[in-house]
C-alpha cells in the first residue's frame, strides 16, 4: 500500500488537542492508516507573522487512496473540524497538508507533489525528519 507524509499545524483554539483529533480522524478513515507521527513542535508563524505561534507535527500514513483523493480526505477532515479559510497563511484551527506520496512527482492545478514549499519550511522538514529522514532528503533533492 502506498505511503504518504502529511504536515499538520494549528494555532488557534487548543492546537495540541486539534492535532490529536486530526490524527484520530485520519486513522479512523476507512482508507487511511496512520503508521507514524512526530512529536509536536512550537514554531513562529510563517508568511503572516502577526498571529499566535503554531503547533506543528508530521504523520506517515498508508492509504489505498490516490493522491488527489487523499488530499480531499484531508480537506474534508479540516472542514469537519471547523476550519474556515479566511486568508492565506492566516490563523487556523487545523491544517493538514499532503507533503509527499511515495516518490510520486506531479504538478496539477489541484496538487503538486512533493509539496512545492516543503523544502523551505523547517516547521515541515524538522517533524518529517523525525519520522522519515529519507523522505525529507528526497524532498530537498527535488528542489536542487
N, C-alpha and C. Protein backbone atom coordinates (compact mmCIF):
# COMPACT_ATOMS: atom_id res chain seq x y z
N UNK A 1 0.85 -1.18 0.00
CA UNK A 1 0.00 0.00 0.00
C UNK A 1 0.90 1.24 0.00
N UNK A 2 0.53 2.28 -0.75
CA UNK A 2 1.33 3.50 -0.79
C UNK A 2 1.43 4.17 0.58
N UNK A 3 2.55 4.86 0.77
CA UNK A 3 2.76 5.66 1.97
C UNK A 3 2.76 7.13 1.58
N UNK A 4 2.12 7.93 2.39
CA UNK A 4 2.10 9.38 2.20
C UNK A 4 2.54 10.04 3.49
N UNK A 5 3.05 11.26 3.37
CA UNK A 5 3.51 12.02 4.52
C UNK A 5 2.73 13.31 4.57
N UNK A 6 2.23 13.62 5.75
CA UNK A 6 1.39 14.78 5.98
C UNK A 6 2.07 15.72 6.97
N UNK A 7 1.83 17.00 6.80
CA UNK A 7 2.25 18.01 7.76
C UNK A 7 0.99 18.59 8.36
N UNK A 8 0.93 18.65 9.69
CA UNK A 8 -0.25 19.16 10.38
C UNK A 8 0.15 20.36 11.22
N UNK A 9 -0.73 21.35 11.29
CA UNK A 9 -0.47 22.52 12.11
C UNK A 9 -1.77 23.14 12.61
N UNK A 10 -1.66 23.87 13.71
CA UNK A 10 -2.79 24.59 14.29
C UNK A 10 -2.24 25.70 15.17
N UNK A 11 -2.99 26.82 15.26
CA UNK A 11 -2.53 27.89 16.15
C UNK A 11 -3.65 28.66 16.83
N UNK A 12 -4.88 28.22 16.71
CA UNK A 12 -5.96 28.83 17.48
C UNK A 12 -6.78 27.72 18.12
N UNK A 13 -7.52 28.08 19.15
CA UNK A 13 -8.25 27.06 19.91
C UNK A 13 -7.28 26.31 20.81
N UNK A 14 -7.33 25.00 20.79
CA UNK A 14 -6.42 24.14 21.56
C UNK A 14 -5.59 23.35 20.55
N UNK A 15 -4.49 23.95 20.05
CA UNK A 15 -3.74 23.33 18.96
C UNK A 15 -3.31 21.88 19.21
N UNK A 16 -2.82 21.58 20.39
CA UNK A 16 -2.36 20.21 20.65
C UNK A 16 -3.52 19.22 20.54
N UNK A 17 -4.67 19.58 21.08
CA UNK A 17 -5.84 18.70 21.00
C UNK A 17 -6.34 18.57 19.57
N UNK A 18 -6.30 19.67 18.82
CA UNK A 18 -6.76 19.62 17.44
C UNK A 18 -5.85 18.73 16.59
N UNK A 19 -4.55 18.77 16.84
CA UNK A 19 -3.64 17.87 16.12
C UNK A 19 -3.97 16.42 16.46
N UNK A 20 -4.18 16.15 17.75
CA UNK A 20 -4.54 14.78 18.16
C UNK A 20 -5.84 14.33 17.51
N UNK A 21 -6.81 15.23 17.49
CA UNK A 21 -8.10 14.89 16.88
C UNK A 21 -7.95 14.63 15.38
N UNK A 22 -7.14 15.43 14.70
CA UNK A 22 -6.92 15.21 13.27
C UNK A 22 -6.27 13.84 13.03
N UNK A 23 -5.31 13.47 13.86
CA UNK A 23 -4.68 12.15 13.74
C UNK A 23 -5.72 11.05 13.95
N UNK A 24 -6.57 11.21 14.96
CA UNK A 24 -7.63 10.22 15.22
C UNK A 24 -8.55 10.08 14.01
N UNK A 25 -8.94 11.21 13.44
CA UNK A 25 -9.85 11.18 12.30
C UNK A 25 -9.19 10.57 11.07
N UNK A 26 -7.93 10.88 10.86
CA UNK A 26 -7.21 10.26 9.74
C UNK A 26 -7.18 8.74 9.91
N UNK A 27 -6.82 8.30 11.11
CA UNK A 27 -6.68 6.87 11.38
C UNK A 27 -8.03 6.15 11.33
N UNK A 28 -9.09 6.87 11.60
CA UNK A 28 -10.44 6.29 11.59
C UNK A 28 -10.99 6.15 10.17
N UNK A 29 -10.41 6.88 9.23
CA UNK A 29 -10.87 6.84 7.84
C UNK A 29 -10.68 5.42 7.30
N UNK A 30 -11.64 4.94 6.56
CA UNK A 30 -11.61 3.55 6.07
C UNK A 30 -10.43 3.25 5.17
N UNK A 31 -9.86 4.27 4.51
CA UNK A 31 -8.79 4.05 3.55
C UNK A 31 -7.45 4.63 3.98
N UNK A 32 -7.34 5.00 5.25
CA UNK A 32 -6.10 5.63 5.74
C UNK A 32 -5.72 4.98 7.06
N UNK A 33 -4.44 4.65 7.19
CA UNK A 33 -3.93 4.14 8.47
C UNK A 33 -2.69 4.94 8.85
N UNK A 34 -2.74 5.60 9.99
CA UNK A 34 -1.58 6.36 10.48
C UNK A 34 -0.54 5.35 10.98
N UNK A 35 0.67 5.43 10.44
CA UNK A 35 1.73 4.48 10.79
C UNK A 35 2.84 5.10 11.62
N UNK A 36 2.94 6.43 11.61
CA UNK A 36 3.97 7.11 12.41
C UNK A 36 3.54 8.55 12.60
N UNK A 37 3.97 9.11 13.72
CA UNK A 37 3.75 10.54 13.94
C UNK A 37 4.91 11.11 14.73
N UNK A 38 5.24 12.34 14.41
CA UNK A 38 6.33 13.02 15.09
C UNK A 38 5.83 13.62 16.39
N UNK A 39 6.75 14.14 17.15
CA UNK A 39 6.35 14.93 18.31
C UNK A 39 5.80 16.26 17.79
N UNK A 40 5.13 16.98 18.64
CA UNK A 40 4.60 18.30 18.29
C UNK A 40 5.66 19.34 18.63
N UNK A 41 5.92 20.24 17.68
CA UNK A 41 6.87 21.32 17.92
C UNK A 41 6.13 22.65 17.86
N UNK A 42 6.66 23.65 18.55
CA UNK A 42 6.10 25.00 18.52
C UNK A 42 6.97 25.84 17.59
N UNK A 43 6.33 26.58 16.70
CA UNK A 43 7.06 27.41 15.76
C UNK A 43 6.38 28.76 15.60
N UNK A 44 7.15 29.74 15.23
CA UNK A 44 6.61 31.06 14.92
C UNK A 44 5.81 30.97 13.63
N UNK A 45 4.82 31.82 13.51
CA UNK A 45 4.02 31.86 12.29
C UNK A 45 4.91 32.22 11.10
N UNK A 46 4.58 31.67 9.96
CA UNK A 46 5.36 31.85 8.74
C UNK A 46 4.47 32.53 7.71
N UNK A 47 5.03 33.46 6.95
CA UNK A 47 4.24 34.17 5.94
C UNK A 47 3.54 35.36 6.54
N UNK A 48 2.49 35.11 7.29
CA UNK A 48 1.76 36.16 8.01
C UNK A 48 2.13 36.00 9.48
N UNK A 49 2.96 36.90 9.97
CA UNK A 49 3.60 36.68 11.27
C UNK A 49 2.87 37.30 12.46
N UNK A 50 1.81 38.07 12.24
CA UNK A 50 1.09 38.71 13.35
C UNK A 50 -0.06 37.82 13.85
N UNK A 51 0.32 36.63 14.31
CA UNK A 51 -0.66 35.66 14.81
C UNK A 51 0.05 34.75 15.81
N UNK A 52 -0.72 33.96 16.56
CA UNK A 52 -0.10 33.08 17.56
C UNK A 52 0.85 32.06 16.94
N UNK A 53 1.78 31.57 17.77
CA UNK A 53 2.68 30.50 17.35
C UNK A 53 1.88 29.27 16.96
N UNK A 54 2.50 28.43 16.14
CA UNK A 54 1.86 27.20 15.68
C UNK A 54 2.36 25.99 16.44
N UNK A 55 1.51 25.00 16.55
CA UNK A 55 1.90 23.65 16.94
C UNK A 55 1.94 22.87 15.63
N UNK A 56 3.07 22.23 15.34
CA UNK A 56 3.25 21.50 14.08
C UNK A 56 3.72 20.08 14.34
N UNK A 57 3.36 19.18 13.43
CA UNK A 57 3.82 17.80 13.50
C UNK A 57 3.74 17.19 12.12
N UNK A 58 4.28 16.00 11.97
CA UNK A 58 4.19 15.24 10.73
C UNK A 58 3.61 13.87 11.04
N UNK A 59 2.99 13.28 10.02
CA UNK A 59 2.45 11.92 10.15
C UNK A 59 2.71 11.17 8.86
N UNK A 60 2.98 9.89 9.00
CA UNK A 60 3.04 8.99 7.85
C UNK A 60 1.76 8.18 7.85
N UNK A 61 1.21 7.98 6.66
CA UNK A 61 0.00 7.19 6.54
C UNK A 61 0.15 6.19 5.40
N UNK A 62 -0.48 5.04 5.56
CA UNK A 62 -0.64 4.11 4.46
C UNK A 62 -2.06 4.30 3.96
N UNK A 63 -2.21 4.29 2.63
CA UNK A 63 -3.53 4.53 2.06
C UNK A 63 -3.64 3.87 0.70
N UNK A 64 -4.85 3.46 0.37
CA UNK A 64 -5.09 2.99 -0.99
C UNK A 64 -5.77 4.08 -1.82
N UNK A 65 -5.87 5.27 -1.26
CA UNK A 65 -6.42 6.41 -2.00
C UNK A 65 -5.36 6.95 -2.95
N UNK A 66 -5.79 7.43 -4.09
CA UNK A 66 -4.89 8.15 -4.99
C UNK A 66 -4.54 9.48 -4.34
N UNK A 67 -3.43 10.12 -4.75
CA UNK A 67 -3.02 11.37 -4.10
C UNK A 67 -4.13 12.42 -4.02
N UNK A 68 -4.85 12.66 -5.11
CA UNK A 68 -5.88 13.69 -5.08
C UNK A 68 -7.02 13.31 -4.14
N UNK A 69 -7.32 12.03 -4.05
CA UNK A 69 -8.37 11.58 -3.14
C UNK A 69 -7.93 11.69 -1.68
N UNK A 70 -6.65 11.45 -1.42
CA UNK A 70 -6.11 11.66 -0.07
C UNK A 70 -6.17 13.13 0.30
N UNK A 71 -5.81 14.00 -0.64
CA UNK A 71 -5.92 15.44 -0.40
C UNK A 71 -7.36 15.80 -0.03
N UNK A 72 -8.32 15.29 -0.77
CA UNK A 72 -9.73 15.60 -0.48
C UNK A 72 -10.16 15.05 0.88
N UNK A 73 -9.65 13.87 1.25
CA UNK A 73 -9.96 13.33 2.58
C UNK A 73 -9.42 14.25 3.66
N UNK A 74 -8.22 14.78 3.46
CA UNK A 74 -7.62 15.72 4.44
C UNK A 74 -8.44 17.00 4.51
N UNK A 75 -8.84 17.52 3.36
CA UNK A 75 -9.66 18.74 3.34
C UNK A 75 -11.01 18.51 4.01
N UNK A 76 -11.59 17.33 3.82
CA UNK A 76 -12.85 17.00 4.48
C UNK A 76 -12.68 16.99 6.00
N UNK A 77 -11.59 16.43 6.48
CA UNK A 77 -11.33 16.40 7.92
C UNK A 77 -11.17 17.82 8.44
N UNK A 78 -10.40 18.65 7.73
CA UNK A 78 -10.26 20.06 8.14
C UNK A 78 -11.64 20.72 8.26
N UNK A 79 -12.45 20.57 7.23
CA UNK A 79 -13.78 21.19 7.22
C UNK A 79 -14.64 20.66 8.36
N UNK A 80 -14.64 19.34 8.55
CA UNK A 80 -15.45 18.73 9.60
C UNK A 80 -14.99 19.17 10.99
N UNK A 81 -13.72 19.54 11.12
CA UNK A 81 -13.21 20.02 12.40
C UNK A 81 -13.47 21.52 12.60
N UNK A 82 -14.02 22.18 11.58
CA UNK A 82 -14.39 23.58 11.73
C UNK A 82 -13.48 24.57 11.05
N UNK A 83 -12.55 24.10 10.23
CA UNK A 83 -11.67 25.04 9.55
C UNK A 83 -12.44 25.85 8.52
N UNK A 84 -12.23 27.16 8.58
CA UNK A 84 -12.77 28.08 7.58
C UNK A 84 -11.57 28.83 7.02
N UNK A 85 -11.45 28.84 5.73
CA UNK A 85 -10.31 29.51 5.08
C UNK A 85 -10.63 30.98 4.84
N UNK A 86 -10.04 31.85 5.70
CA UNK A 86 -10.28 33.28 5.58
C UNK A 86 -9.18 33.97 4.80
N UNK A 87 -7.94 33.57 5.05
CA UNK A 87 -6.81 34.25 4.41
C UNK A 87 -5.64 33.28 4.28
N UNK A 88 -4.83 33.50 3.26
CA UNK A 88 -3.65 32.67 3.04
C UNK A 88 -2.68 32.88 4.20
N UNK A 89 -2.16 31.79 4.73
CA UNK A 89 -1.20 31.78 5.83
C UNK A 89 -1.76 32.38 7.12
N UNK A 90 -3.08 32.48 7.20
CA UNK A 90 -3.70 33.05 8.39
C UNK A 90 -3.87 32.02 9.50
N UNK A 91 -4.41 32.45 10.64
CA UNK A 91 -4.65 31.55 11.77
C UNK A 91 -5.57 30.41 11.35
N UNK A 92 -5.39 29.26 11.99
CA UNK A 92 -6.22 28.12 11.63
C UNK A 92 -6.40 27.16 12.78
N UNK A 93 -7.59 26.56 12.82
CA UNK A 93 -7.88 25.51 13.79
C UNK A 93 -7.11 24.25 13.48
N UNK A 94 -6.98 23.94 12.18
CA UNK A 94 -6.24 22.75 11.75
C UNK A 94 -5.83 22.94 10.29
N UNK A 95 -4.67 22.45 9.98
CA UNK A 95 -4.17 22.45 8.61
C UNK A 95 -3.53 21.08 8.39
N UNK A 96 -3.94 20.40 7.35
CA UNK A 96 -3.36 19.10 7.01
C UNK A 96 -2.89 19.18 5.56
N UNK A 97 -1.58 19.20 5.37
CA UNK A 97 -1.01 19.29 4.04
C UNK A 97 -0.42 17.96 3.62
N UNK A 98 -0.68 17.58 2.38
CA UNK A 98 -0.06 16.40 1.79
C UNK A 98 1.31 16.83 1.28
N UNK A 99 2.35 16.31 1.91
CA UNK A 99 3.73 16.73 1.60
C UNK A 99 4.34 15.84 0.53
N UNK A 100 4.15 14.54 0.65
CA UNK A 100 4.70 13.59 -0.33
C UNK A 100 3.85 12.34 -0.33
N UNK A 101 3.87 11.66 -1.45
CA UNK A 101 3.11 10.42 -1.63
C UNK A 101 4.05 9.47 -2.36
N UNK A 102 4.53 8.46 -1.62
CA UNK A 102 5.60 7.60 -2.16
C UNK A 102 6.65 8.51 -2.79
N UNK A 103 7.05 8.22 -4.00
CA UNK A 103 8.01 9.10 -4.69
C UNK A 103 7.36 9.72 -5.93
N UNK A 104 6.04 9.91 -5.82
CA UNK A 104 5.28 10.49 -6.92
C UNK A 104 5.66 11.96 -7.09
N UNK A 105 5.88 12.35 -8.34
CA UNK A 105 6.08 13.75 -8.68
C UNK A 105 4.95 14.14 -9.62
N UNK A 106 4.21 15.16 -9.24
CA UNK A 106 3.10 15.62 -10.08
C UNK A 106 2.91 17.12 -9.91
N UNK A 107 2.38 17.74 -10.92
CA UNK A 107 2.13 19.18 -10.89
C UNK A 107 0.82 19.43 -11.64
N UNK A 108 -0.27 19.54 -10.88
CA UNK A 108 -1.58 19.82 -11.46
C UNK A 108 -2.12 21.09 -10.82
N UNK A 109 -3.24 21.55 -11.29
CA UNK A 109 -3.82 22.76 -10.72
C UNK A 109 -4.30 22.54 -9.28
N UNK A 110 -4.58 21.28 -8.91
CA UNK A 110 -5.09 20.99 -7.57
C UNK A 110 -4.04 20.46 -6.61
N UNK A 111 -2.96 19.86 -7.14
CA UNK A 111 -1.99 19.22 -6.25
C UNK A 111 -0.62 19.18 -6.90
N UNK A 112 0.37 19.58 -6.12
CA UNK A 112 1.77 19.50 -6.53
C UNK A 112 2.50 18.62 -5.52
N UNK A 113 3.18 17.59 -6.02
CA UNK A 113 3.95 16.68 -5.17
C UNK A 113 5.36 16.53 -5.72
N UNK A 114 6.37 16.55 -4.82
CA UNK A 114 6.21 16.87 -3.41
C UNK A 114 5.73 18.32 -3.25
N UNK A 115 5.21 18.61 -2.07
CA UNK A 115 4.66 19.95 -1.77
C UNK A 115 5.66 21.02 -2.20
N UNK A 116 5.18 22.01 -2.92
CA UNK A 116 6.08 22.98 -3.54
C UNK A 116 6.90 23.81 -2.56
N UNK A 117 6.45 24.00 -1.33
CA UNK A 117 7.19 24.84 -0.38
C UNK A 117 7.82 24.05 0.77
N UNK A 118 7.63 22.75 0.81
CA UNK A 118 8.11 21.96 1.95
C UNK A 118 9.61 22.14 2.19
N UNK A 119 10.38 22.21 1.13
CA UNK A 119 11.84 22.31 1.27
C UNK A 119 12.28 23.63 1.90
N UNK A 120 11.40 24.63 1.95
CA UNK A 120 11.71 25.94 2.51
C UNK A 120 11.26 26.10 3.96
N UNK A 121 10.58 25.13 4.49
CA UNK A 121 9.91 25.30 5.78
C UNK A 121 10.40 24.30 6.81
N UNK A 122 11.15 24.80 7.78
CA UNK A 122 11.65 23.93 8.84
C UNK A 122 10.51 23.33 9.66
N UNK A 123 9.39 24.04 9.77
CA UNK A 123 8.27 23.50 10.54
C UNK A 123 7.65 22.29 9.84
N UNK A 124 7.95 22.09 8.58
CA UNK A 124 7.56 20.88 7.86
C UNK A 124 8.69 19.86 7.92
N UNK A 125 9.90 20.29 7.60
CA UNK A 125 11.03 19.36 7.49
C UNK A 125 11.47 18.77 8.81
N UNK A 126 11.51 19.56 9.87
CA UNK A 126 12.00 19.03 11.16
C UNK A 126 11.13 17.88 11.68
N UNK A 127 9.80 18.02 11.73
CA UNK A 127 8.99 16.87 12.16
C UNK A 127 9.08 15.70 11.16
N UNK A 128 9.16 16.02 9.87
CA UNK A 128 9.26 14.96 8.87
C UNK A 128 10.56 14.17 9.03
N UNK A 129 11.64 14.87 9.31
CA UNK A 129 12.93 14.18 9.53
C UNK A 129 12.86 13.21 10.70
N UNK A 130 12.04 13.54 11.68
CA UNK A 130 11.90 12.68 12.86
C UNK A 130 11.30 11.32 12.50
N UNK A 131 10.35 11.30 11.55
CA UNK A 131 9.68 10.03 11.22
C UNK A 131 10.17 9.43 9.90
N UNK A 132 10.77 10.25 9.02
CA UNK A 132 11.22 9.75 7.73
C UNK A 132 12.31 10.64 7.15
N UNK A 133 13.53 10.53 7.68
CA UNK A 133 14.60 11.39 7.19
C UNK A 133 14.86 11.23 5.69
N UNK A 134 14.67 10.01 5.18
CA UNK A 134 14.92 9.79 3.75
C UNK A 134 13.89 10.54 2.89
N UNK A 135 12.67 10.70 3.38
CA UNK A 135 11.66 11.46 2.64
C UNK A 135 11.99 12.93 2.67
N UNK A 136 12.42 13.44 3.81
CA UNK A 136 12.83 14.85 3.90
C UNK A 136 13.98 15.11 2.94
N UNK A 137 14.96 14.21 2.90
CA UNK A 137 16.10 14.37 1.98
C UNK A 137 15.64 14.34 0.52
N UNK A 138 14.73 13.42 0.20
CA UNK A 138 14.21 13.33 -1.17
C UNK A 138 13.52 14.62 -1.59
N UNK A 139 12.72 15.19 -0.69
CA UNK A 139 12.02 16.45 -1.00
C UNK A 139 13.03 17.56 -1.28
N UNK A 140 14.05 17.65 -0.46
CA UNK A 140 15.07 18.69 -0.66
C UNK A 140 15.80 18.47 -1.98
N UNK A 141 16.14 17.24 -2.29
CA UNK A 141 16.85 16.93 -3.54
C UNK A 141 16.01 17.28 -4.76
N UNK A 142 14.70 17.18 -4.67
CA UNK A 142 13.83 17.52 -5.82
C UNK A 142 13.93 18.98 -6.15
N UNK A 143 14.34 19.80 -5.19
CA UNK A 143 14.39 21.26 -5.41
C UNK A 143 15.75 21.73 -5.90
N UNK A 144 16.73 20.87 -5.88
CA UNK A 144 18.09 21.28 -6.34
C UNK A 144 18.17 21.39 -7.83
